[in-house]
Short mmCIF file of C-alpha atoms in Angstrom, two decimals:
data_model
loop_
_atom_site.label_atom_id
_atom_site.label_comp_id
_atom_site.label_asym_id
_atom_site.label_seq_id
_atom_site.Cartn_x
_atom_site.Cartn_y
_atom_site.Cartn_z
CA MET A 1 0.00 0.00 0.00
CA THR A 2 1.15 3.53 -0.66
CA THR A 3 -0.99 5.02 2.09
CA ALA A 4 1.28 5.78 5.04
CA ALA A 5 0.15 4.41 8.39
CA PRO A 6 -0.52 7.02 11.09
CA GLY A 7 2.71 7.88 12.85
CA ALA A 8 4.88 6.07 10.31
CA LYS A 9 8.29 7.58 9.63
CA ALA A 10 8.51 9.26 6.22
CA VAL A 11 11.22 7.74 4.04
CA PHE A 12 12.43 8.91 0.61
CA ALA A 13 11.55 6.56 -2.24
CA VAL A 14 14.27 5.40 -4.64
CA GLU A 15 14.82 7.65 -7.67
CA HIS A 16 13.15 5.32 -10.19
CA ASP A 17 10.02 4.75 -8.10
CA THR A 18 8.00 7.16 -10.23
CA PRO A 19 5.35 6.68 -12.92
CA ILE A 20 6.99 4.90 -15.87
CA PRO A 21 7.54 7.43 -18.70
CA TYR A 22 5.96 5.23 -21.38
CA MET A 23 5.84 7.92 -24.06
CA GLN A 24 9.54 8.74 -23.67
CA ARG A 25 10.58 5.10 -23.52
CA THR A 26 8.51 4.23 -26.57
CA ARG A 27 9.90 7.20 -28.48
CA ASP A 28 13.51 6.33 -27.58
CA TYR A 29 13.00 2.65 -28.34
CA TYR A 30 11.57 3.10 -31.82
CA LEU A 31 14.07 5.82 -32.69
CA ALA A 32 16.85 3.37 -31.74
CA LEU A 33 15.22 0.81 -34.02
CA GLY A 34 15.23 3.36 -36.84
CA PHE A 35 11.58 4.41 -36.88
CA ALA A 36 10.13 7.90 -36.73
CA ALA A 37 8.87 9.30 -33.44
CA TYR A 38 5.17 8.79 -32.81
CA ARG A 39 3.04 11.80 -31.97
CA TRP A 40 0.84 10.99 -29.00
CA ALA A 41 -2.62 12.53 -28.82
CA HIS A 42 -2.63 15.69 -26.74
CA PHE A 43 -5.39 18.19 -25.95
CA ALA A 44 -5.54 21.31 -23.83
CA ALA A 45 -9.31 21.12 -23.38
CA VAL A 46 -11.04 18.15 -21.76
CA PRO A 47 -14.80 17.48 -21.83
CA PHE A 48 -16.61 16.72 -18.59
CA THR A 49 -20.15 15.43 -18.01
CA PRO A 50 -21.25 15.12 -14.37
CA LEU A 51 -22.85 11.84 -13.36
CA ARG A 52 -26.54 12.68 -13.12
CA THR A 53 -27.83 9.37 -11.79
CA PRO A 54 -26.66 7.87 -8.50
CA LEU A 55 -24.52 4.84 -9.27
CA SER A 56 -26.89 2.63 -7.32
CA ARG A 57 -29.50 3.40 -9.98
CA ALA A 58 -27.17 3.79 -12.96
CA ARG A 59 -26.72 1.40 -15.85
CA VAL A 60 -22.98 1.15 -16.40
CA GLY A 61 -21.21 0.06 -19.57
CA LEU A 62 -17.79 -1.52 -20.11
CA ILE A 63 -15.38 -0.84 -22.97
CA THR A 64 -12.24 -2.92 -23.43
CA THR A 65 -9.30 -3.07 -25.82
CA ALA A 66 -8.96 -6.83 -25.37
CA ALA A 67 -9.50 -8.93 -28.51
CA PRO A 68 -11.86 -11.85 -29.05
CA TYR A 69 -9.90 -15.10 -29.14
CA GLN A 70 -9.30 -16.24 -32.72
CA PRO A 71 -8.17 -19.89 -32.73
CA GLU A 72 -6.82 -19.69 -36.29
CA VAL A 73 -4.21 -16.95 -35.69
CA GLY A 74 -1.71 -18.56 -33.35
CA ASP A 75 -0.72 -18.27 -29.71
CA GLN A 76 -2.79 -15.79 -27.73
CA GLY A 77 -2.40 -17.47 -24.35
CA PRO A 78 -0.76 -16.20 -21.18
CA GLY A 79 2.69 -14.77 -21.94
CA ALA A 80 2.31 -15.28 -25.71
CA PRO A 81 4.65 -13.18 -27.86
CA TYR A 82 3.19 -10.06 -29.44
CA ASN A 83 0.65 -11.38 -31.96
CA ALA A 84 -0.31 -8.79 -34.56
CA ALA A 85 -2.51 -11.35 -36.34
CA ALA A 86 -4.81 -11.33 -33.30
CA LYS A 87 -5.59 -7.63 -33.75
CA PHE A 88 -9.06 -6.44 -34.71
CA TYR A 89 -10.04 -3.33 -36.62
CA GLN A 90 -13.80 -3.13 -36.14
CA VAL A 91 -15.70 -2.34 -32.95
CA TYR A 92 -17.25 -5.53 -31.58
CA SER A 93 -19.90 -6.19 -28.93
CA VAL A 94 -20.67 -9.24 -26.82
CA SER A 95 -23.37 -9.97 -24.26
CA THR A 96 -22.38 -9.32 -20.66
CA GLU A 97 -24.44 -12.34 -19.67
CA SER A 98 -21.73 -14.50 -21.24
CA VAL A 99 -18.14 -14.94 -20.14
CA PRO A 100 -16.36 -13.84 -23.31
CA ASP A 101 -12.95 -15.25 -24.18
CA VAL A 102 -10.95 -12.10 -24.80
CA ARG A 103 -7.15 -11.93 -24.86
CA ILE A 104 -4.43 -9.28 -24.96
CA SER A 105 -1.65 -10.93 -27.02
CA HIS A 106 -2.23 -8.25 -29.70
CA VAL A 107 -0.95 -5.39 -27.52
CA GLY A 108 2.30 -4.43 -25.79
CA TYR A 109 1.54 -5.37 -22.21
CA ASP A 110 4.44 -5.97 -19.81
CA ARG A 111 5.38 -9.52 -20.73
CA LEU A 112 8.36 -9.54 -18.37
CA HIS A 113 6.45 -8.80 -15.18
CA THR A 114 2.97 -10.17 -15.86
CA SER A 115 1.44 -12.83 -18.06
CA ALA A 116 -2.24 -12.05 -18.73
CA ALA A 117 -3.12 -15.41 -17.17
CA ASP A 118 -6.10 -13.94 -15.31
CA MET A 119 -8.62 -12.17 -17.57
CA ASN A 120 -9.92 -10.25 -14.55
CA THR A 121 -6.77 -8.11 -14.57
CA TYR A 122 -7.78 -6.50 -17.85
CA LEU A 123 -11.54 -7.14 -18.02
CA PRO A 124 -13.42 -6.35 -14.78
CA LEU A 125 -16.61 -7.99 -16.05
CA ALA A 126 -16.96 -10.44 -13.16
CA ARG A 127 -16.27 -7.71 -10.62
CA MET A 128 -18.84 -5.42 -12.30
CA LYS A 129 -21.45 -8.20 -12.23
CA GLU A 130 -20.80 -8.55 -8.51
CA ALA A 131 -21.13 -4.78 -8.09
CA ALA A 132 -24.51 -4.91 -9.84
CA ALA A 133 -25.66 -7.87 -7.72
CA ALA A 134 -24.63 -6.02 -4.57
CA GLY A 135 -26.48 -2.88 -5.64
CA ARG A 136 -23.30 -0.78 -5.87
CA ILE A 137 -24.30 -0.03 -9.45
CA GLY A 138 -27.88 -0.17 -10.67
CA ALA A 139 -27.19 -2.53 -13.55
CA LEU A 140 -24.53 -3.66 -15.94
CA ALA A 141 -25.13 -2.78 -19.62
CA PRO A 142 -26.42 -5.69 -21.72
CA ARG A 143 -23.27 -5.66 -23.89
CA LEU A 144 -19.61 -4.85 -23.49
CA HIS A 145 -17.81 -3.28 -26.42
CA GLY A 146 -14.35 -3.77 -27.87
CA ALA A 147 -12.34 -0.77 -29.07
CA PRO A 148 -9.69 -1.41 -31.76
CA THR A 149 -6.22 -0.12 -30.83
CA ASN A 150 -5.21 1.87 -33.85
CA ARG A 151 -2.09 3.95 -34.39
CA SER A 152 -4.24 6.43 -36.34
CA HIS A 153 -5.78 9.04 -34.04
CA ARG A 154 -8.15 9.94 -36.84
CA THR A 155 -9.51 6.41 -37.20
CA THR A 156 -10.04 6.13 -33.47
CA MET A 157 -11.73 9.53 -33.15
CA GLU A 158 -13.74 9.63 -36.37
CA THR A 159 -14.70 5.98 -36.80
CA ASP A 160 -14.31 3.83 -33.70
CA ALA A 161 -15.31 6.39 -31.04
CA VAL A 162 -18.34 7.37 -33.10
CA GLU A 163 -19.43 3.74 -33.34
CA LEU A 164 -18.85 3.19 -29.62
CA LEU A 165 -20.99 6.22 -28.80
CA HIS A 166 -23.73 4.88 -31.08
CA ARG A 167 -23.69 1.46 -29.39
CA SER A 168 -23.51 2.99 -25.92
CA ARG A 169 -26.63 5.03 -26.68
CA GLU A 170 -28.39 1.92 -27.95
CA ASP A 171 -27.61 0.31 -24.60
CA GLU A 172 -29.11 3.32 -22.78
CA ILE A 173 -26.25 3.55 -20.33
CA ASP A 174 -25.69 6.27 -17.74
CA ALA A 175 -21.89 5.90 -17.50
CA VAL A 176 -18.98 3.86 -18.88
CA VAL A 177 -15.90 2.20 -17.41
CA LEU A 178 -13.08 1.98 -19.98
CA VAL A 179 -10.21 -0.43 -19.47
CA PRO A 180 -7.06 -0.47 -21.62
CA SER A 181 -5.06 -3.67 -21.80
CA MET B 1 -1.63 2.40 -27.74
CA CYS B 2 -4.47 0.91 -25.67
CA HIS B 3 -4.33 3.75 -23.19
CA GLN B 4 -4.46 6.35 -25.94
CA THR B 5 -7.38 4.56 -27.60
CA VAL B 6 -9.55 4.51 -24.48
CA SER B 7 -8.57 8.10 -23.71
CA LEU B 8 -9.80 9.26 -27.12
CA VAL B 9 -12.99 7.21 -26.78
CA ALA B 10 -13.66 8.52 -23.24
CA ARG B 11 -13.30 12.07 -24.50
CA HIS B 12 -15.77 11.44 -27.32
CA LEU B 13 -18.36 9.80 -25.06
CA GLU B 14 -18.00 12.52 -22.47
CA ALA B 15 -18.34 15.27 -25.08
CA HIS B 16 -21.66 13.68 -26.05
CA GLY B 17 -23.07 13.47 -22.52
CA ILE B 18 -21.91 10.09 -21.19
CA PRO B 19 -19.76 10.21 -18.02
CA THR B 20 -16.69 7.97 -18.11
CA VAL B 21 -13.89 6.65 -15.97
CA ILE B 22 -10.70 4.98 -17.21
CA MET B 23 -8.94 2.29 -15.17
CA GLY B 24 -5.35 2.13 -16.38
CA CYS B 25 -1.61 1.74 -15.75
CA ALA B 26 0.05 4.22 -18.15
CA LYS B 27 -0.30 7.52 -16.33
CA ASP B 28 1.65 9.67 -18.75
CA ILE B 29 -0.24 8.60 -21.89
CA VAL B 30 -3.69 9.14 -20.36
CA GLU B 31 -2.85 12.48 -18.74
CA HIS B 32 -1.02 13.73 -21.83
CA CYS B 33 -4.16 13.07 -23.87
CA GLY B 34 -6.39 14.61 -21.22
CA VAL B 35 -9.42 12.71 -19.92
CA PRO B 36 -12.27 13.44 -17.50
CA ARG B 37 -11.61 10.76 -14.84
CA PHE B 38 -8.76 8.30 -14.36
CA LEU B 39 -8.04 5.65 -11.73
CA TRP B 40 -4.34 4.92 -12.03
CA SER B 41 -2.79 1.69 -10.80
CA ASP B 42 1.01 1.77 -10.70
CA PHE B 43 1.16 -1.79 -12.05
CA PRO B 44 2.78 -3.35 -15.13
CA LEU B 45 0.75 -2.84 -18.33
CA GLY B 46 -1.91 -5.52 -18.52
CA ASN B 47 -3.22 -5.12 -14.97
CA SER B 48 -5.55 -2.13 -15.27
CA ALA B 49 -8.27 -3.92 -13.31
CA GLY B 50 -6.13 -5.30 -10.47
CA ARG B 51 -3.53 -7.92 -9.62
CA PRO B 52 -3.77 -11.43 -11.13
CA PHE B 53 -5.65 -14.00 -9.05
CA ASP B 54 -6.12 -11.43 -6.29
CA LEU B 55 -9.83 -10.93 -5.77
CA GLU B 56 -9.42 -8.29 -3.09
CA SER B 57 -7.16 -6.20 -5.33
CA GLN B 58 -9.64 -6.42 -8.22
CA VAL B 59 -12.61 -5.51 -6.02
CA GLN B 60 -10.73 -2.58 -4.53
CA THR B 61 -9.59 -1.33 -7.94
CA LEU B 62 -13.12 -1.34 -9.35
CA GLU B 63 -14.51 0.29 -6.22
CA LEU B 64 -11.96 3.10 -6.47
CA ALA B 65 -12.83 3.62 -10.14
CA LEU B 66 -16.54 3.83 -9.26
CA ARG B 67 -15.78 6.37 -6.57
CA VAL B 68 -13.83 8.46 -9.05
CA LEU B 69 -16.75 8.19 -11.47
CA GLU B 70 -19.26 9.51 -8.93
CA SER B 71 -17.12 12.06 -7.11
CA ALA B 72 -14.63 13.69 -9.52
CA PRO B 73 -15.12 17.45 -9.17
CA ALA B 74 -13.75 18.39 -12.60
CA ALA B 75 -12.03 17.09 -15.72
CA ARG B 76 -8.48 15.67 -15.49
CA THR B 77 -9.20 14.06 -12.14
CA THR B 78 -6.60 11.34 -11.52
CA VAL B 79 -6.66 9.17 -8.44
CA GLN B 80 -3.76 6.82 -7.72
CA SER B 81 -4.63 3.42 -6.30
CA PRO B 82 -2.86 2.85 -2.97
CA LEU B 83 -1.98 -0.68 -4.04
CA ARG B 84 1.64 -1.48 -4.89
CA TRP B 85 2.75 -4.11 -7.38
CA ASN B 86 5.84 -4.92 -5.40
CA ALA B 87 7.67 -3.35 -2.47
CA ASP B 88 10.73 -3.22 -4.74
CA ALA B 89 10.19 -0.78 -7.63
CA ALA B 90 12.96 -2.33 -9.79
CA TRP B 91 10.38 -3.68 -12.26
CA LYS B 92 9.74 -0.14 -13.46
CA ARG B 93 13.17 0.05 -15.08
CA ASP B 94 12.63 -2.86 -17.45
CA TYR B 95 9.95 -1.80 -19.92
CA LEU B 96 11.60 -1.11 -23.32
CA ASP B 97 14.94 -0.70 -21.56
CA LEU B 98 17.43 0.09 -24.33
CA THR B 99 20.43 -0.21 -22.04
CA LYS B 100 19.93 -3.99 -21.95
CA LEU B 101 19.94 -4.36 -25.75
CA SER B 102 23.09 -4.95 -27.82
CA PRO B 103 23.29 -3.48 -31.38
CA GLU B 104 22.64 -7.01 -32.69
CA LYS B 105 19.54 -7.34 -30.54
CA ILE B 106 18.29 -3.93 -31.69
CA ALA B 107 18.72 -5.02 -35.34
CA GLU B 108 16.80 -8.19 -34.55
CA ARG B 109 14.00 -6.21 -32.90
CA ARG B 110 13.81 -3.95 -35.94
CA LYS B 111 13.29 -6.94 -38.22
CA GLU B 112 10.65 -8.34 -35.87
CA PHE B 113 8.83 -5.03 -35.84
CA GLU B 114 8.84 -4.86 -39.65
CA VAL B 115 7.14 -8.26 -39.67
CA VAL B 116 4.61 -7.18 -37.03
CA LYS B 117 3.79 -4.04 -39.03
CA ALA B 118 3.25 -6.06 -42.21
CA VAL B 119 0.97 -8.55 -40.44
CA ALA B 120 -1.04 -5.76 -38.82
CA LYS B 121 -1.32 -3.90 -42.14
CA ALA B 122 -2.60 -7.00 -43.94
CA LYS B 123 -5.12 -7.62 -41.18
CA ARG B 124 -6.26 -3.99 -41.17
CA GLU B 125 -6.70 -3.90 -44.93
CA GLY B 126 -8.55 -7.19 -44.88
CA SER B 127 -11.03 -6.10 -42.25
#
């Protein structure tokens, strides 16, 4: 835990115990490999919509970047090497009444320090079902949606986000939890 | 890329009246983009929703995200989960660590990435 216990002595953390600078590391890495620097999306203005319905009465959606398992495209299991063939490029939706088999071999998760062996680390569907059953949220949306991870900002903003908004409205949700892999 | 994708989607949903919260591990990417609400876990990428096979961690992570969703006072609200991946922070040095790669290994990685790009391009164009 990072919360200090009452009365605990304050101790300096080691120098590298800071948020990992992923943008800088990615930039340096691909430059070293001989590729151009990627321009990460960056905005000065940020939209904000207050939650108008108490969560105990709200229908909450879930959006993931995990990919549906495709048996024909090779290893997608825990610790599998990066598998570009497992990528997807269209928004997909599956019923939240099911337990979908979604994997993350198509993205650059930390393969050295974790293995994606437990789907609940990147898809909190079971935990959200429990939250609905306990009344913490009013209901879980009938579908969860998959967002393609595209290098093109334009495709994400003008195609995929538009489709995800459309499907979210169809589901008549009050709020959304988004979980990157 | 995943963190940027959900950040862009969250912004779009929020701009059209749907409140959002992101649960994620890459703090810089999400905050650089700029999102309404963010529950940050200082965990290796792949563990946005909690530690593997650790029910308590997953429950706590979701609960914190829900609290951020209902209580954030303004856009760009980030809350850091109090959970630690490991008492030793050495793992944070390893991701894409160039100092551990020889010139030969870098050349090998370049070839691998060319293959990955070609596979992804073929898949994208076929979809």
